[in-house]
Short mmCIF file of C-alpha atoms and ligand atoms in Angstrom, two decimals:
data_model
loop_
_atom_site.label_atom_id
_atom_site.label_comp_id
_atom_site.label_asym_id
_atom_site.label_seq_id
_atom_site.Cartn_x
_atom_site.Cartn_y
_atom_site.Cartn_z
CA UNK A 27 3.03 9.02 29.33
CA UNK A 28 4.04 12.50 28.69
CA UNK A 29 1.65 14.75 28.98
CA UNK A 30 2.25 17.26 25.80
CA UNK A 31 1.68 14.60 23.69
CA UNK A 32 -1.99 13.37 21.97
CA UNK A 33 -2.81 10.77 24.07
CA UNK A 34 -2.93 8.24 21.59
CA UNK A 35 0.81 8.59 20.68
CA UNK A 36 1.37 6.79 24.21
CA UNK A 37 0.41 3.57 22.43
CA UNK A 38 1.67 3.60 18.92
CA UNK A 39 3.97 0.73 18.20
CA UNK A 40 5.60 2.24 15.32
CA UNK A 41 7.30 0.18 12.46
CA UNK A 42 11.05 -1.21 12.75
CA UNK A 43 13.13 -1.29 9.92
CA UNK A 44 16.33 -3.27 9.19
CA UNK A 45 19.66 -2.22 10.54
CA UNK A 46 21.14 0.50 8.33
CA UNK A 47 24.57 -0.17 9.42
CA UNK A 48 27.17 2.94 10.58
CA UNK A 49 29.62 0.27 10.36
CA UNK A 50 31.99 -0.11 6.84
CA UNK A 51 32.11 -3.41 5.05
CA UNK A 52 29.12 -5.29 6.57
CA UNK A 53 27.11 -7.40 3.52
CA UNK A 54 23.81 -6.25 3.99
CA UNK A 55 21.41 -8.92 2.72
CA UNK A 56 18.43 -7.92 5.27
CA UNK A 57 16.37 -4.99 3.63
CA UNK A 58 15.76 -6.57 0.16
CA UNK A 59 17.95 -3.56 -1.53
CA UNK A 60 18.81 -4.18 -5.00
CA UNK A 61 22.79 -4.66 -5.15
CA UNK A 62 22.96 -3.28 -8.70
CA UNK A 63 23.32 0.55 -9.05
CA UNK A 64 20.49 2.36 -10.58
CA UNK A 65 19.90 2.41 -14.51
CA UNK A 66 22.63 4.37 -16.20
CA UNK A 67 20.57 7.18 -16.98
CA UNK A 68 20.02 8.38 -13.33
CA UNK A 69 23.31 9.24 -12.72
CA UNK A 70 23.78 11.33 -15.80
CA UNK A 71 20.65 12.98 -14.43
CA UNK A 72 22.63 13.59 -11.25
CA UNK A 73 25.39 14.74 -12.73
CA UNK A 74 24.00 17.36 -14.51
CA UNK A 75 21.41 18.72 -13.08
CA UNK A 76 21.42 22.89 -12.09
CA UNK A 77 21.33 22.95 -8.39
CA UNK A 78 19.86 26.84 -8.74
CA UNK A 79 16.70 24.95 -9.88
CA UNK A 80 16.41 24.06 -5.86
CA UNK A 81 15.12 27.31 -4.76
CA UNK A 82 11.91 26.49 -6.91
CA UNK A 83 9.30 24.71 -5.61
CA UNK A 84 8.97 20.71 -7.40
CA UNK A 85 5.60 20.11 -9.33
CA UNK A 86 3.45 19.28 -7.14
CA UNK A 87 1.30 16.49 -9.54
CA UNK A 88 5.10 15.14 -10.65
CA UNK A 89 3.32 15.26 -13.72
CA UNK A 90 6.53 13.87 -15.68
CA UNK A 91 6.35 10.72 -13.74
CA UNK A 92 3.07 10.27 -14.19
CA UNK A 93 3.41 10.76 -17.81
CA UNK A 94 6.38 7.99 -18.10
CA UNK A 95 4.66 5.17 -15.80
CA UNK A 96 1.57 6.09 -18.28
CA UNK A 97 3.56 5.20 -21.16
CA UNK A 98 5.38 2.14 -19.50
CA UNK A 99 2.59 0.51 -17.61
CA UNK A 100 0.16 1.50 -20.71
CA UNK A 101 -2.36 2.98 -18.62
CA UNK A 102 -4.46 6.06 -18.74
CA UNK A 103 -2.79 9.44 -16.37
CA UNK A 104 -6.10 9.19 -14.06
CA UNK A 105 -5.32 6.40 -12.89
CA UNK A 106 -1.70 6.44 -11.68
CA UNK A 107 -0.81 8.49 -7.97
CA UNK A 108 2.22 8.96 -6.91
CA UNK A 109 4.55 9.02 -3.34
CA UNK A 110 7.29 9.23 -1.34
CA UNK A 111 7.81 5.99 -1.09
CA UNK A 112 4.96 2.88 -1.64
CA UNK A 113 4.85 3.31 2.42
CA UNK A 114 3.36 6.84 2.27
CA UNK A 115 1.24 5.74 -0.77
CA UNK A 116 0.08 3.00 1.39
CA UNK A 117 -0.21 5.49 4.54
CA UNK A 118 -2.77 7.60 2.52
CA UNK A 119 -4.95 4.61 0.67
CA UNK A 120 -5.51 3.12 4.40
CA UNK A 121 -6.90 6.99 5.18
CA UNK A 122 -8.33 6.89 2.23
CA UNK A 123 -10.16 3.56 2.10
CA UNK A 124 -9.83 1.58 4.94
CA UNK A 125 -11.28 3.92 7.85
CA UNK A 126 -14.70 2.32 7.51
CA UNK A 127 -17.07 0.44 10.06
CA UNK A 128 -16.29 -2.93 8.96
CA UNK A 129 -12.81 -4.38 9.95
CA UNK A 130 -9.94 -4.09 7.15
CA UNK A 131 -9.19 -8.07 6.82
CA UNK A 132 -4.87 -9.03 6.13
CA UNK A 133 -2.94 -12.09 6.02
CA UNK A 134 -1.42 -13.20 9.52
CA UNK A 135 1.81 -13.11 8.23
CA UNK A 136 2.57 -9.97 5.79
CA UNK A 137 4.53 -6.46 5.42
CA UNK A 138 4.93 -5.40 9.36
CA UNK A 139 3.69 -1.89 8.21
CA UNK A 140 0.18 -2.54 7.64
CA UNK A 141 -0.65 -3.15 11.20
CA UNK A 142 0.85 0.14 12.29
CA UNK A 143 -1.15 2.00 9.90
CA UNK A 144 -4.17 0.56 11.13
CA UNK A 145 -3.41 1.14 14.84
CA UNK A 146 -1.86 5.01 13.68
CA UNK A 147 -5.62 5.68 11.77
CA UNK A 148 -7.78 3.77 14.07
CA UNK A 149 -8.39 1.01 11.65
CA UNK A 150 -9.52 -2.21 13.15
CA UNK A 151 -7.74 -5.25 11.97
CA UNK A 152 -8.14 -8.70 11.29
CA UNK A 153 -5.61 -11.13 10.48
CA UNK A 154 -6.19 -13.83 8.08
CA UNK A 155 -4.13 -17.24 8.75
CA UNK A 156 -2.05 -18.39 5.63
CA UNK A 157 -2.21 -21.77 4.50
CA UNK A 158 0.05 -24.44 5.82
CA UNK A 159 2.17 -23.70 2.73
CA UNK A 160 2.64 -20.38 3.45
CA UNK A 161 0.65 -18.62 0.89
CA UNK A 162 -2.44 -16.45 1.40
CA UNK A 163 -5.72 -18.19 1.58
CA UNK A 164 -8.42 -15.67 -0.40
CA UNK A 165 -10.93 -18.09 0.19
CA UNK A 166 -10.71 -17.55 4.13
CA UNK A 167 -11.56 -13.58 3.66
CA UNK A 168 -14.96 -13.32 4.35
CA UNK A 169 -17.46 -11.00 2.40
CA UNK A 170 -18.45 -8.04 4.50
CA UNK A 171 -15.43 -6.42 5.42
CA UNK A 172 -14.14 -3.05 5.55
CA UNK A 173 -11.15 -3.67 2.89
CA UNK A 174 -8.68 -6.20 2.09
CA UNK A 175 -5.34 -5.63 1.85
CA UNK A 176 -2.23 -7.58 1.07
CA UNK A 177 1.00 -8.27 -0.77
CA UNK A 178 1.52 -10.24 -3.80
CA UNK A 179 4.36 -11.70 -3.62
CA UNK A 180 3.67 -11.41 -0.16
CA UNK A 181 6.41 -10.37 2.48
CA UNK A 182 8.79 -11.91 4.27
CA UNK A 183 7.72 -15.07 3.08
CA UNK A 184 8.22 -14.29 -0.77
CA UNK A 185 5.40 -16.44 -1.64
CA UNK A 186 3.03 -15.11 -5.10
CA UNK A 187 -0.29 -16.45 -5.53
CA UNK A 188 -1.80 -16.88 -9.36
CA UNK A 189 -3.89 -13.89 -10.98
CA UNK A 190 -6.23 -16.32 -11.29
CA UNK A 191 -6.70 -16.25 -7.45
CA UNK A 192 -6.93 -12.61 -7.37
CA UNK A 193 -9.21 -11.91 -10.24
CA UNK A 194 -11.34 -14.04 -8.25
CA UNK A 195 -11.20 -12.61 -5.22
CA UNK A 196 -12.16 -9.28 -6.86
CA UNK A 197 -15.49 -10.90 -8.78
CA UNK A 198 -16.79 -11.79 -5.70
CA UNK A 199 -15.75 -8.89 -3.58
CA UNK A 200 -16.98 -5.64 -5.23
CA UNK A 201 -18.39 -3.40 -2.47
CA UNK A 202 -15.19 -2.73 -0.42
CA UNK A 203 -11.38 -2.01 -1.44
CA UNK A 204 -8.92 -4.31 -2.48
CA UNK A 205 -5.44 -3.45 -2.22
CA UNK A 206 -2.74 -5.42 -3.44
CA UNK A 207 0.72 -4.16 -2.60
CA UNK A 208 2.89 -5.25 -5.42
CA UNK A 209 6.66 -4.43 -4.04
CA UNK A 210 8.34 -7.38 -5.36
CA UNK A 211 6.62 -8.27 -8.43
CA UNK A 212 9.18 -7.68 -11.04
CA UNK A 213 10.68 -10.59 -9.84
CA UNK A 214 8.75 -13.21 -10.48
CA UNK A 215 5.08 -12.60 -9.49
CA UNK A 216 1.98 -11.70 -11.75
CA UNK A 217 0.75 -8.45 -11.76
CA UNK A 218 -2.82 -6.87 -11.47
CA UNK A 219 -1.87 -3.51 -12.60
CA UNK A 220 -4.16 -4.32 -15.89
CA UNK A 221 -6.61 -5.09 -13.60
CA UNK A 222 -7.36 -1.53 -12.62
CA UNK A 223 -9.66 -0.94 -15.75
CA UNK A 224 -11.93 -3.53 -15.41
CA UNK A 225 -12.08 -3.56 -11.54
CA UNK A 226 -13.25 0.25 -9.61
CA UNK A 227 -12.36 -1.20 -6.12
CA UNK A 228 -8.55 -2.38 -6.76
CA UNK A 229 -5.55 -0.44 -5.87
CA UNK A 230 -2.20 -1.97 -6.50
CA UNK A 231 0.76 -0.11 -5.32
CA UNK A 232 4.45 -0.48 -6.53
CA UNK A 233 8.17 1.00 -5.61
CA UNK A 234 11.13 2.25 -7.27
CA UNK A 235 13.01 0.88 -4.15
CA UNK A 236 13.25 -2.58 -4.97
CA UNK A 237 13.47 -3.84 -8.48
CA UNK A 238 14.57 0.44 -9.55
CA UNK A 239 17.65 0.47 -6.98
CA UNK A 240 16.23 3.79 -5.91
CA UNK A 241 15.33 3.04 -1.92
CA UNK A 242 17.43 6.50 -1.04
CA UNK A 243 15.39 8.31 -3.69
CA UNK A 244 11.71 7.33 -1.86
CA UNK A 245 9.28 6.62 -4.49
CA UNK A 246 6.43 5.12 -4.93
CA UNK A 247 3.65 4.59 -7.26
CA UNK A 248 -0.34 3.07 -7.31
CA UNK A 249 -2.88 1.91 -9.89
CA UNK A 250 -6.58 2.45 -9.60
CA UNK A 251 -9.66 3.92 -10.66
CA UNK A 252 -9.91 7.43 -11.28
CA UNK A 253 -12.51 7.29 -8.49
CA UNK A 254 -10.17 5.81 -6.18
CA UNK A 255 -6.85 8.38 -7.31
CA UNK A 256 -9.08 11.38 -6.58
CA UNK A 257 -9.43 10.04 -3.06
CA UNK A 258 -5.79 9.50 -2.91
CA UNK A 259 -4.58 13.07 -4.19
CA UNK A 260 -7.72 14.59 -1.40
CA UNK A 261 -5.59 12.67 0.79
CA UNK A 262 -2.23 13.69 -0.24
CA UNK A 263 -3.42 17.17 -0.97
CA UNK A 264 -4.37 17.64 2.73
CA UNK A 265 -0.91 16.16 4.05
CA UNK A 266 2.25 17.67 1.87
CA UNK A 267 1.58 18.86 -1.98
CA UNK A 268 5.11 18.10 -2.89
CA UNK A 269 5.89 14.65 -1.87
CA UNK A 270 8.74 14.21 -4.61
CA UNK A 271 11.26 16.31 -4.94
CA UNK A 272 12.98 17.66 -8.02
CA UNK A 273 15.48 14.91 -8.05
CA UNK A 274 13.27 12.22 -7.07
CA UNK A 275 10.76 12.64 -10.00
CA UNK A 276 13.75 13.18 -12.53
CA UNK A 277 15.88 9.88 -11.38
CA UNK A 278 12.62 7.56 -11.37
CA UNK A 279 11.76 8.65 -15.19
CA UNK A 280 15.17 7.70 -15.98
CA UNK A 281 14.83 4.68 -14.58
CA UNK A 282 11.68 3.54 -16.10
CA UNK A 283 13.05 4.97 -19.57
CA UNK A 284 15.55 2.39 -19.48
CA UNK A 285 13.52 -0.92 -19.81
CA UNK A 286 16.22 -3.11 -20.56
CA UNK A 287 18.40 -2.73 -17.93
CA UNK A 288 15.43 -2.76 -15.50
CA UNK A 289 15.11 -6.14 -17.17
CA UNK A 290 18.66 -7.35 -17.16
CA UNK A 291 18.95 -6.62 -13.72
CA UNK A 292 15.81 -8.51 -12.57
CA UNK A 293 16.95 -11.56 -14.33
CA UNK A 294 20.16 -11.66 -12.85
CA UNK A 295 18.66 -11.24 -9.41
CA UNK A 296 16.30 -14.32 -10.21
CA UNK A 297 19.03 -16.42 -11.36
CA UNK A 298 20.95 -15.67 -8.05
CA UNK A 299 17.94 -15.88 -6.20
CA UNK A 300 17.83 -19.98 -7.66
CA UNK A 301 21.38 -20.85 -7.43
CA UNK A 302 21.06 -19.12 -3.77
CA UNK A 303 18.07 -21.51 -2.93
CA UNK A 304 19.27 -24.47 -4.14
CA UNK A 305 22.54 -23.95 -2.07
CA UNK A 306 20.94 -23.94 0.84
CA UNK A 307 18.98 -26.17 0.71
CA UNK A 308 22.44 -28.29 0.52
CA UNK A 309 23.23 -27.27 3.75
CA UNK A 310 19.86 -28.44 5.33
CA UNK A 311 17.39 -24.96 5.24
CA UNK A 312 14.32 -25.17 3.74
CA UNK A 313 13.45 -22.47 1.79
CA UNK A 314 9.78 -21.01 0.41
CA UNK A 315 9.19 -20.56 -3.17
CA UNK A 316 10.34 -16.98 -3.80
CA UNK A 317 8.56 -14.60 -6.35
CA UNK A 318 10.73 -12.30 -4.94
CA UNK A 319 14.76 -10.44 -4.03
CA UNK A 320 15.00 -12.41 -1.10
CA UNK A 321 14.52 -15.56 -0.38
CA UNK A 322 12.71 -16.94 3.44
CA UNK A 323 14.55 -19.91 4.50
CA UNK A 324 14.59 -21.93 8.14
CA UNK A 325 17.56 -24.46 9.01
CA UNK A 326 16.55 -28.15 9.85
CA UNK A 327 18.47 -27.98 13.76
CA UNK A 328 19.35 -24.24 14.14
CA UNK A 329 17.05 -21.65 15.67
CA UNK A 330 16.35 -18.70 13.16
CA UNK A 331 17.90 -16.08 15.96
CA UNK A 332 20.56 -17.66 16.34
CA UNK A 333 21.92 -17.89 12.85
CA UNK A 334 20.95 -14.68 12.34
CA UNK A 335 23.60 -13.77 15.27
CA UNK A 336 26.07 -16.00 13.59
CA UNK A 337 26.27 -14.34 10.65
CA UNK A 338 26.58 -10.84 11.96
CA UNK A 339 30.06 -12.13 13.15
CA UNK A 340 30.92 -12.88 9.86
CA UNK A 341 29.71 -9.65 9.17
CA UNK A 342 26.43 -10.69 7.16
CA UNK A 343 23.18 -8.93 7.75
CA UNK A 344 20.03 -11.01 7.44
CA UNK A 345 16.54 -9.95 8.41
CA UNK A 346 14.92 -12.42 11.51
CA UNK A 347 11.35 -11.63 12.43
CA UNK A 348 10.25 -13.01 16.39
CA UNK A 349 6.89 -13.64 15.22
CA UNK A 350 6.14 -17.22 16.62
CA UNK A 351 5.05 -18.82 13.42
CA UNK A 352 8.33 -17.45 11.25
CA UNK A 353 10.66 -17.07 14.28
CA UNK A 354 12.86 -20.01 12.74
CA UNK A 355 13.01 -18.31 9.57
CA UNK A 356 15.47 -15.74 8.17
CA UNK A 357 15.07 -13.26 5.24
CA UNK A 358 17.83 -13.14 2.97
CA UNK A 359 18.06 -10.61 0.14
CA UNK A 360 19.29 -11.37 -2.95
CA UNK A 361 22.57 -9.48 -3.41
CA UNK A 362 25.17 -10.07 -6.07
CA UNK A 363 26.75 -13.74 -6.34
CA UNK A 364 29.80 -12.86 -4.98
CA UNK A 365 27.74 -11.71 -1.80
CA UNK A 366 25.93 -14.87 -1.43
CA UNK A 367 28.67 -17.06 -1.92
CA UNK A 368 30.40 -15.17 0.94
CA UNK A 369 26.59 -15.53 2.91
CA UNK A 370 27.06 -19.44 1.82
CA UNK A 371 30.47 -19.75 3.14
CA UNK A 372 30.21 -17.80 6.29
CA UNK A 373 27.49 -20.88 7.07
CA UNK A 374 29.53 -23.36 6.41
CA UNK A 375 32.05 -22.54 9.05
CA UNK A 376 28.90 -22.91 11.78
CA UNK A 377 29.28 -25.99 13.86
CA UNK A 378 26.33 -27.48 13.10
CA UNK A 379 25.87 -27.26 9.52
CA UNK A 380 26.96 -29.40 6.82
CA UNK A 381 26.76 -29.65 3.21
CA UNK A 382 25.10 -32.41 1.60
CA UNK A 383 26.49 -33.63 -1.57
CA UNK A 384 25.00 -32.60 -4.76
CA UNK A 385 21.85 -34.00 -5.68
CA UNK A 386 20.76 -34.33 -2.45
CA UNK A 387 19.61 -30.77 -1.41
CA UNK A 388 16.01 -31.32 -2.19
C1 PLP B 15 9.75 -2.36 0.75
C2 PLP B 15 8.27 -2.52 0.81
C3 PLP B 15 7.42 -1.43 0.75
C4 PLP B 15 7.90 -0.02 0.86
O1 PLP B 15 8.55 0.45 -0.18
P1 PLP B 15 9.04 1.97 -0.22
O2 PLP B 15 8.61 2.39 -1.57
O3 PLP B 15 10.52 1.92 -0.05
O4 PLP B 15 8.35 2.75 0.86
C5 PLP B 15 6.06 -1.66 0.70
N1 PLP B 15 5.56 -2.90 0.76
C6 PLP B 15 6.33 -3.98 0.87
C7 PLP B 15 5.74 -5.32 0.95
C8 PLP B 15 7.72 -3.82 0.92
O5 PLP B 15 8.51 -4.88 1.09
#
């Protein structure tokens, strides 16, 4: 209790993110980073761009960006917003949309963030169990609500769930919003970005910081409605009119202007991401279908914490989440190969784990 602050800062429970190590030389496979630099074309932008432009105010509608992810994502201006960062995209659609009488409904397990959103806007909340698979069960989400919101390929378990499931979803939910938070998609997962036209209640928000390598750069990007952007730059226009700055908007056009290595890179991180699974599941984890740059696995006999501590010995960060239901699981991002097979290795010298022989890992 201090008594200069709004009462209601007393009880916020803000977010945690993953360690951000001070220390050199630590593999950091627990904040789903991409571990290739960004596309080529961002660092010539670096490099020569005329630091006197910096006295200048940025454009406030970052109306190159929104020009570029029109042309790449083949979708009209109105109805792309932008951010700094998916979070504060997110931050302002649950202002936006989700401060209604009717309880926004979310999946039990899913991206920590959402919950302190809702608590920071006053939002009631109600989670949603998954299914004993681990996906997110749409037909548990019942039909008066106040929004629904979730991610697809949902977080930390890296499970996607069909278009099919979503389009339906949004047939028979039409008079509240329906946000789908799209993070990790270009790895594996089916978008509903086309959606948007056909549907004036869906919102689907993506990042540079994943599948872009641009996490330092903070920016992020949503799909809706023009209905539902208006609402979004009221929002935004009542918060901070220059969310990106100058660099921000000129790296992330770069990036999306170079569509192959945006591909290249993805694919490589999916073909890690297999050869990664199927490893360990060799040396007895189980791991979740991933749609995603990480991959959630648990160990047969070893407590999720605990390997977790074990591996920052061996200088490995992994992500471990206390949550009862997950607590024997462990995130792992996908880095490069050699980083995995150093993750791989550094298990292999724990006591209790031993490698199978081939074949045998399913
Ligand atoms: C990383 C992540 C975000 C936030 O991305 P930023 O653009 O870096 O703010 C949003 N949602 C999910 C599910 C994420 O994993």
């Amino acid at each position: 209790m201090n008594k200069f602050w709004s009462p209601q800062i007393n009880d916020l429970v803000p977010y945690t993110p993953g360690e951000q190590p001070k220390i050199a030389n630590l593999i950091k496979l627990n904040t789903n980073e991409n571990p290739y630099p960004p596309a080529p074309g961002v660092k010539e932008v670096i490099n020569s761009f005329e630091s006197d432009r910096l006295r200048l105010y940025p454009d406030p509608e970052s109306s190159e960006l929104i020009t570029q992810l029109a042309e790449s994502y083949q979708l009209p201006k109105d109805h792309i917003f932008v951010g700094n960062g998916s979070d504060e995209v997110l931050a302002h659609a649950f202002m936006a949309f989700f401060r209604q009488a009717k309880p926004l409904y979310k999946p039990s397990i899913t991206y920590s963030f959402y919950e302190v959103y809702a608590d920071l806007y006053g939002i009631e909340l109600v989670d949603v169990p998954l299914t004993d698979e681990f996906a997110i069960d749409l037909q548990q989400y019942p039909s008066e609500n106040g929004g629904i919101i979730f991610a697809n390929p949902n977080a930390p378990t890296g499970v996607a769930l069909p278009l099919t499931e979503i389009r339906a979803l949004l047939d028979r939910n039409q008079d509240s919003v329906v946000l789908v938070d799209e993070a990790y998609v270009d790895f594996g997962g089916e978008s509903a970005t086309q959606l948007v036209t056909e549907y004036p209640n869906l919102v689907v928000t993506h990042t540079f910081s994943k599948s872009r390598s641009l996490a330092g750069m903070r920016v992020g990007f949503a799909f809706a409605h023009p209905t539902l952007i208006d609402a979004l730059n009221r929002v935004k226009n009542s918060f901070n009119s220059y969310p990106l700055d100058m660099l921000a908007i000129a790296t992330s056009v770069a990036a999306l202007k170079d569509k192959s290595y945006f591909d290249a890179t993805c694919e490589k991180i999916i073909t890690t991401r297999e050869n990664s699974a199927a490893a360990l599941k060799k040396l007895g984890f189980e791991v979740l279908p991933s749609a995603t740059n990480f991959v959630f696995a648990k160990h047969r006999y070893i407590e999720g914490a605990e390997l977790m501590g074990f591996l920052r010995t061996k200088g490995i960060l992994v992500r471990h989440f206390s949550k009862p239901i997950i607590s024997d699981y462990l995130r792992i991002t996908i880095g490069t190969d050699a980083e995995m097979q150093a993750m791989l290795d550094a298990l292999k010298t724990h006591p209790d784990i031993v490698e199978l022989p081939i074949g045998d890992g399913e």
